[in-house]
Tab-separated table of C-alpha atoms and ligand atoms in Angstrom:
chain	number	residue	atom	x	y	z
A	1	MET	CA	78.797	-83.490	-109.665
A	2	LYS	CA	77.683	-83.010	-106.074
A	3	ILE	CA	79.082	-79.989	-104.257
A	4	ILE	CA	79.308	-80.521	-100.505
A	5	ASP	CA	80.770	-78.186	-97.881
A	6	ASN	CA	79.932	-80.174	-94.760
A	7	PRO	CA	82.771	-82.586	-93.815
A	8	VAL	CA	80.542	-85.068	-91.945
A	9	ALA	CA	77.971	-85.174	-94.773
A	10	LEU	CA	80.709	-85.928	-97.316
A	11	GLN	CA	82.321	-88.520	-95.038
A	12	GLN	CA	78.979	-90.339	-94.594
A	13	GLU	CA	78.201	-90.393	-98.345
A	14	LEU	CA	81.644	-91.677	-99.246
A	15	LEU	CA	81.605	-94.327	-96.504
A	16	THR	CA	78.302	-95.634	-97.879
A	17	LEU	CA	79.867	-95.871	-101.357
A	18	LYS	CA	82.963	-97.614	-99.958
A	19	LYS	CA	80.766	-100.189	-98.222
A	20	LYS	CA	79.233	-100.924	-101.624
A	21	GLY	CA	82.744	-101.726	-102.885
A	22	LYS	CA	83.474	-98.487	-104.749
A	23	SER	CA	87.052	-97.230	-104.744
A	24	ILE	CA	87.595	-93.552	-103.985
A	25	GLY	CA	90.162	-91.306	-105.692
A	26	PHE	CA	91.019	-87.866	-104.354
A	27	VAL	CA	92.645	-84.681	-105.657
A	28	PRO	CA	93.105	-81.944	-103.025
A	29	THR	CA	93.587	-78.409	-104.381
A	30	MET	CA	93.400	-74.762	-103.381
A	31	GLY	CA	91.328	-73.924	-106.465
A	32	ASN	CA	92.018	-71.462	-109.299
A	33	LEU	CA	92.199	-74.608	-111.361
A	34	HIS	CA	94.454	-74.884	-114.395
A	35	ALA	CA	95.571	-77.709	-116.670
A	36	GLY	CA	98.023	-78.954	-113.996
A	37	HIS	CA	95.211	-79.611	-111.522
A	38	LEU	CA	92.991	-81.086	-114.234
A	39	SER	CA	95.725	-83.527	-115.277
A	40	LEU	CA	95.661	-84.915	-111.712
A	41	VAL	CA	91.893	-85.369	-111.962
A	42	GLN	CA	92.349	-87.284	-115.238
A	43	LEU	CA	95.017	-89.458	-113.601
A	44	ILE	CA	92.748	-90.274	-110.645
A	45	LYS	CA	89.754	-90.989	-112.916
A	46	LYS	CA	91.715	-93.902	-114.413
A	47	GLN	CA	92.425	-95.357	-110.949
A	48	SER	CA	89.125	-95.185	-109.067
A	49	ASP	CA	85.345	-95.564	-109.329
A	50	ILE	CA	84.489	-92.310	-107.549
A	51	VAL	CA	86.459	-89.079	-108.012
A	52	VAL	CA	86.511	-86.456	-105.259
A	53	CYS	CA	88.191	-83.076	-105.612
A	54	SER	CA	88.534	-80.497	-102.833
A	55	ILE	CA	88.992	-76.749	-103.031
A	56	PHE	CA	90.221	-75.245	-99.778
A	57	VAL	CA	92.662	-72.348	-99.466
A	58	ASN	CA	94.350	-73.667	-96.344
A	59	PRO	CA	95.289	-70.767	-94.024
A	60	ALA	CA	97.599	-73.027	-91.995
A	61	GLN	CA	100.104	-73.405	-94.832
A	62	PHE	CA	100.560	-69.680	-95.478
A	63	GLY	CA	103.206	-67.706	-93.558
A	64	GLU	CA	102.501	-64.345	-91.884
A	65	ASN	CA	103.752	-62.304	-94.829
A	66	GLU	CA	102.450	-64.553	-97.590
A	67	ASP	CA	99.559	-64.113	-100.007
A	68	LEU	CA	96.619	-65.765	-98.179
A	69	ALA	CA	94.333	-62.730	-98.604
A	70	SER	CA	95.158	-62.187	-102.279
A	71	TYR	CA	95.337	-65.875	-103.305
A	72	PRO	CA	93.193	-66.190	-106.468
A	73	ARG	CA	89.717	-67.570	-105.727
A	74	THR	CA	87.676	-68.505	-108.815
A	75	LEU	CA	85.079	-70.972	-107.548
A	76	SER	CA	82.441	-70.628	-110.301
A	77	GLU	CA	85.018	-71.134	-113.095
A	78	ASP	CA	86.522	-74.052	-111.141
A	79	ILE	CA	83.086	-75.689	-110.823
A	80	GLN	CA	82.593	-75.459	-114.600
A	81	LYS	CA	85.984	-77.077	-115.268
A	82	LEU	CA	85.286	-79.957	-112.881
A	83	GLU	CA	81.730	-80.431	-114.225
A	84	ALA	CA	83.233	-80.759	-117.716
A	85	LEU	CA	85.532	-83.536	-116.480
A	86	GLY	CA	82.612	-85.401	-114.941
A	87	ILE	CA	83.917	-85.836	-111.404
A	88	ASP	CA	81.553	-87.101	-108.701
A	89	TYR	CA	82.121	-84.846	-105.665
A	90	LEU	CA	83.544	-81.397	-105.068
A	91	PHE	CA	84.302	-80.615	-101.424
A	92	THR	CA	84.367	-76.887	-100.585
A	93	PRO	CA	84.627	-76.490	-96.799
A	94	THR	CA	84.995	-73.145	-95.007
A	95	ASP	CA	87.930	-72.362	-92.671
A	96	ASN	CA	85.578	-72.846	-89.728
A	97	GLN	CA	84.495	-76.303	-90.908
A	98	ILE	CA	88.113	-77.465	-91.070
A	99	TYR	CA	89.480	-75.537	-88.043
A	100	PRO	CA	86.476	-74.931	-85.711
A	101	HIS	CA	88.764	-73.649	-82.926
A	102	GLY	CA	90.977	-71.650	-85.262
A	103	LYS	CA	94.085	-72.998	-87.002
A	104	ASN	CA	96.386	-72.304	-84.024
A	105	LYS	CA	94.321	-74.276	-81.505
A	106	HIS	CA	93.737	-77.200	-83.858
A	107	SER	CA	95.649	-80.464	-83.439
A	108	SER	CA	98.431	-80.751	-85.971
A	109	VAL	CA	100.399	-83.358	-87.861
A	110	GLU	CA	104.100	-82.766	-88.336
A	111	LEU	CA	106.721	-84.778	-90.164
A	112	ASN	CA	110.108	-84.988	-88.460
A	113	ARG	CA	112.112	-85.222	-91.655
A	114	LEU	CA	112.080	-83.881	-95.239
A	115	THR	CA	110.517	-80.572	-94.207
A	116	GLU	CA	113.344	-78.410	-92.849
A	117	HIS	CA	115.256	-77.588	-96.018
A	118	LEU	CA	114.421	-76.522	-99.613
A	119	CYS	CA	110.996	-74.789	-99.368
A	120	GLY	CA	110.935	-75.458	-95.603
A	121	SER	CA	113.849	-73.054	-94.968
A	122	SER	CA	112.052	-69.957	-96.172
A	123	ARG	CA	108.553	-71.223	-95.226
A	124	PRO	CA	109.071	-72.638	-91.689
A	125	ASP	CA	105.508	-73.781	-90.840
A	126	HIS	CA	104.379	-74.460	-94.381
A	127	PHE	CA	104.696	-78.247	-94.412
A	128	LYS	CA	103.137	-78.587	-90.957
A	129	GLY	CA	100.120	-76.754	-92.403
A	130	VAL	CA	100.128	-79.041	-95.448
A	131	THR	CA	100.403	-82.335	-93.544
A	132	THR	CA	97.760	-81.212	-91.054
A	133	VAL	CA	95.197	-80.282	-93.696
A	134	VAL	CA	95.924	-83.279	-95.920
A	135	CYS	CA	95.534	-85.589	-92.919
A	136	ILE	CA	92.172	-83.964	-92.065
A	137	LEU	CA	91.048	-84.216	-95.703
A	138	PHE	CA	92.185	-87.853	-95.906
A	139	ASN	CA	90.155	-88.663	-92.780
A	140	ILE	CA	87.062	-87.045	-94.283
A	141	VAL	CA	87.377	-88.572	-97.764
A	142	GLN	CA	89.154	-91.835	-96.813
A	143	PRO	CA	90.483	-92.268	-100.339
A	144	ASP	CA	92.091	-95.411	-101.712
A	145	VAL	CA	94.299	-93.300	-103.955
A	146	ALA	CA	95.235	-89.607	-104.012
A	147	ALA	CA	97.191	-87.575	-106.572
A	148	PHE	CA	99.750	-84.824	-105.972
A	149	GLY	CA	101.678	-82.853	-108.589
A	150	LYS	CA	105.434	-83.200	-108.929
A	151	LYS	CA	105.617	-79.435	-109.426
A	152	ASP	CA	105.529	-79.371	-105.627
A	153	TYR	CA	108.020	-82.222	-105.433
A	154	GLN	CA	108.886	-81.768	-101.761
A	155	GLN	CA	105.176	-81.733	-100.874
A	156	TYR	CA	104.690	-84.943	-102.902
A	157	GLN	CA	107.517	-86.668	-100.969
A	158	VAL	CA	106.283	-85.271	-97.646
A	159	ILE	CA	102.772	-86.648	-98.229
A	160	LYS	CA	104.171	-90.043	-99.268
A	161	ALA	CA	106.278	-90.097	-96.087
A	162	MET	CA	103.292	-89.073	-93.930
A	163	THR	CA	101.117	-91.898	-95.262
A	164	ARG	CA	103.955	-94.386	-94.660
A	165	ASP	CA	104.800	-93.106	-91.168
A	166	LEU	CA	101.186	-92.991	-90.011
A	167	MET	CA	100.218	-96.245	-91.755
A	168	MET	CA	97.497	-94.642	-93.819
A	169	PRO	CA	96.207	-97.175	-96.366
A	170	ILE	CA	96.294	-94.677	-99.233
A	171	LYS	CA	98.248	-94.957	-102.468
A	172	ILE	CA	99.896	-91.651	-103.399
A	173	ILE	CA	100.511	-91.059	-107.079
A	174	GLY	CA	102.581	-88.231	-108.557
A	175	GLY	CA	101.455	-86.272	-111.607
A	176	GLU	CA	103.990	-84.875	-114.083
A	177	ILE	CA	104.430	-81.086	-114.254
A	178	VAL	CA	102.109	-79.383	-116.738
A	179	ARG	CA	103.655	-76.317	-118.371
A	180	GLU	CA	102.756	-73.201	-120.338
A	181	SER	CA	103.899	-73.211	-123.989
A	182	ASN	CA	107.102	-71.336	-123.000
A	183	GLY	CA	108.011	-74.017	-120.436
A	184	LEU	CA	106.895	-72.156	-117.304
A	185	ALA	CA	105.321	-74.595	-114.827
A	186	MET	CA	101.624	-73.790	-114.458
A	187	SER	CA	100.757	-72.296	-111.084
A	188	SER	CA	97.924	-70.285	-109.590
A	189	ARG	CA	100.582	-67.750	-108.570
A	190	ASN	CA	101.508	-67.132	-112.241
A	191	THR	CA	98.520	-64.757	-112.300
A	192	TYR	CA	100.704	-62.337	-110.289
A	193	LEU	CA	103.200	-62.112	-113.192
A	194	SER	CA	103.014	-59.327	-115.778
A	195	LYS	CA	103.147	-60.371	-119.446
A	196	ALA	CA	106.829	-59.435	-119.658
A	197	GLU	CA	107.623	-61.296	-116.420
A	198	LYS	CA	105.775	-64.374	-117.675
A	199	GLU	CA	108.057	-64.456	-120.734
A	200	LYS	CA	111.136	-63.945	-118.596
A	201	ALA	CA	109.968	-66.681	-116.207
A	202	SER	CA	110.704	-69.320	-118.867
A	203	THR	CA	114.395	-68.780	-118.003
A	204	LEU	CA	113.806	-70.860	-114.885
A	205	ARG	CA	112.955	-73.956	-116.927
A	206	GLN	CA	115.754	-73.267	-119.433
A	207	THR	CA	118.289	-72.911	-116.623
A	208	ILE	CA	117.205	-76.210	-115.057
A	209	LEU	CA	117.449	-77.963	-118.449
A	210	SER	CA	120.915	-76.507	-119.019
A	211	THR	CA	121.947	-77.657	-115.522
A	212	ALA	CA	120.835	-81.191	-116.414
A	213	GLU	CA	122.942	-81.109	-119.601
A	214	GLN	CA	125.999	-79.877	-117.675
A	215	ILE	CA	125.618	-82.625	-115.066
A	216	LYS	CA	125.267	-85.252	-117.819
A	217	SER	CA	128.440	-84.002	-119.479
A	218	GLY	CA	130.384	-84.360	-116.232
A	219	THR	CA	130.613	-80.787	-114.913
A	220	SER	CA	130.861	-80.761	-111.122
A	221	LEU	CA	127.604	-80.219	-109.230
A	222	GLU	CA	129.128	-77.236	-107.472
A	223	LYS	CA	130.074	-75.543	-110.755
A	224	THR	CA	126.721	-76.221	-112.483
A	225	ILE	CA	124.827	-74.811	-109.500
A	226	GLU	CA	127.013	-71.707	-109.505
A	227	ASN	CA	126.382	-71.255	-113.266
A	228	ALA	CA	122.624	-71.632	-112.768
A	229	ILE	CA	122.427	-69.138	-109.915
A	230	ASN	CA	124.479	-66.580	-111.853
A	231	ASN	CA	122.279	-67.020	-114.928
A	232	LEU	CA	119.049	-66.582	-112.971
A	233	LYS	CA	120.392	-63.501	-111.158
A	234	ARG	CA	121.400	-62.005	-114.519
A	235	HIS	CA	117.772	-62.402	-115.645
A	236	GLY	CA	116.396	-60.584	-112.605
A	237	PHE	CA	115.489	-63.534	-110.338
A	238	LYS	CA	116.051	-63.339	-106.588
A	239	ILE	CA	117.120	-66.835	-105.575
A	240	ASP	CA	115.640	-68.674	-102.602
A	241	TYR	CA	117.494	-71.898	-103.423
A	242	PHE	CA	118.909	-73.754	-106.409
A	243	LYS	CA	119.912	-77.274	-105.392
A	244	VAL	CA	120.675	-80.697	-106.739
A	245	VAL	CA	119.318	-83.277	-104.282
A	246	ARG	CA	118.578	-86.984	-104.187
A	247	GLN	CA	115.015	-87.776	-105.319
A	248	ASN	CA	114.096	-90.073	-102.439
A	249	ASP	CA	115.284	-88.192	-99.342
A	250	LEU	CA	115.844	-84.717	-100.827
A	251	GLN	CA	119.304	-84.516	-99.241
A	252	GLU	CA	122.050	-82.717	-101.133
A	253	ALA	CA	123.385	-84.965	-103.890
A	254	GLN	CA	126.978	-86.147	-104.126
A	255	GLN	CA	128.779	-86.419	-107.455
A	256	THR	CA	128.237	-90.232	-107.439
A	257	ASP	CA	124.436	-90.140	-106.882
A	258	LYS	CA	122.304	-91.223	-109.846
A	259	SER	CA	118.659	-90.372	-109.058
A	260	LEU	CA	118.779	-86.612	-108.879
A	261	LEU	CA	116.315	-83.785	-108.548
A	262	ILE	CA	117.294	-80.318	-109.723
A	263	ALA	CA	115.065	-78.021	-107.675
A	264	CYS	CA	114.737	-74.272	-107.585
A	265	ALA	CA	112.675	-71.558	-105.913
A	266	ALA	CA	113.145	-67.939	-106.928
A	267	TRP	CA	111.231	-64.694	-106.870
A	268	LEU	CA	110.502	-62.869	-110.103
A	269	GLY	CA	108.864	-59.611	-109.147
A	270	GLN	CA	106.222	-60.451	-106.535
A	271	PRO	CA	105.671	-64.210	-106.893
A	272	ARG	CA	107.998	-66.910	-105.697
A	273	LEU	CA	108.206	-69.513	-108.466
A	274	ILE	CA	109.260	-73.117	-108.013
A	275	ASP	CA	110.296	-75.697	-110.577
A	276	ASN	CA	112.269	-78.928	-110.726
A	277	LEU	CA	113.474	-81.763	-112.933
A	278	GLU	CA	114.036	-85.430	-112.148
A	279	LEU	CA	117.364	-86.488	-113.654
A	280	ASN	CA	118.243	-90.179	-113.738
A	281	LEU	CA	121.848	-90.915	-114.668
A	282	ASN	CA	122.902	-94.373	-115.777
B	301	LIG	P1	97.449	-76.232	-105.309
B	301	LIG	O1	96.081	-75.846	-105.720
B	301	LIG	O2	98.513	-75.275	-105.738
B	301	LIG	O3	97.544	-76.622	-103.852
B	301	LIG	O4	97.774	-77.564	-106.097
B	301	LIG	C1	96.962	-78.703	-105.989
B	301	LIG	C2	97.678	-79.871	-106.607
B	301	LIG	O5	97.950	-79.588	-107.985
B	301	LIG	C3	99.040	-80.144	-105.938
B	301	LIG	O6	99.210	-81.552	-105.831
B	301	LIG	C4	100.011	-79.531	-106.906
B	301	LIG	O7	101.293	-80.124	-106.863
B	301	LIG	C5	99.315	-79.811	-108.231
B	301	LIG	N1	99.813	-78.918	-109.282
B	301	LIG	C6	99.862	-77.573	-109.239
B	301	LIG	N2	100.423	-77.075	-110.372
B	301	LIG	C7	100.735	-78.145	-111.136
B	301	LIG	C8	101.350	-78.303	-112.421
B	301	LIG	N3	101.756	-77.260	-113.151
B	301	LIG	N4	101.496	-79.550	-112.903
B	301	LIG	C9	101.087	-80.630	-112.177
B	301	LIG	N5	100.511	-80.553	-110.959
B	301	LIG	C10	100.339	-79.328	-110.443
């Protein structure tokens, strides 16, 4: 595995490989790698000749009062995990290499739909930061295919929409959510949870599963959402949102919609946890 921090050097190497007919697969991450990230690498390995992974804690997607400074950084462990998977390139740029004039003076990419609600409501500039950095990374790597986890379902849809809107010839594939044994979706931010909180956090998954059962048995969406919010509050969660939306456009679902996403964000102690479930009714 080659580790490269210089964007132009990586771009040149990958362009040479592309000219030789090699397909490029890409997995962007912020590091602190866990089985969720590694599952995306495995997915991409099956779809491309050359596998590129990036580790960049993107300052532009963190809000003023968020955890940019304390975000877990574990580069040497991450390198070992990626070496073991046999990927070809790891890209580890610095902030200055991505935003030479600072993130606020840098040109940005913004989607005019899908980004205002759900996570966008409590994190106003988050998706602008995500689309900007992913666009920069795509221009450096020029992948044929890139993988994003469905744990961040809104991000996955936002990236798909960006590639469509901007005519980027990149196939976006979604990886299923990888979970801890108690059902908690794996996340770098789980390291902020105490042992007791980690156990309690499984309630999020259980509540979403119970919501799915209630919807299947015909309970109104309004009532199931109310039940879920009450249950999570009882277990000590502070709710950001608990919604049932349509999978494709993430707009609030009506009782007659069939392709649903149950999506939730809630704080348990310090970290804000997110989770979701795709529910397809026949
Ligand atoms: P991050 O490092 O948090 O930016 O995540 C990098 C990629 O890994 C994103 O596409 C995430 O959606 C994905 N990811 C993070 N956690 C999981 C998980 N538990 N299961 C599947 N994919 C995940």
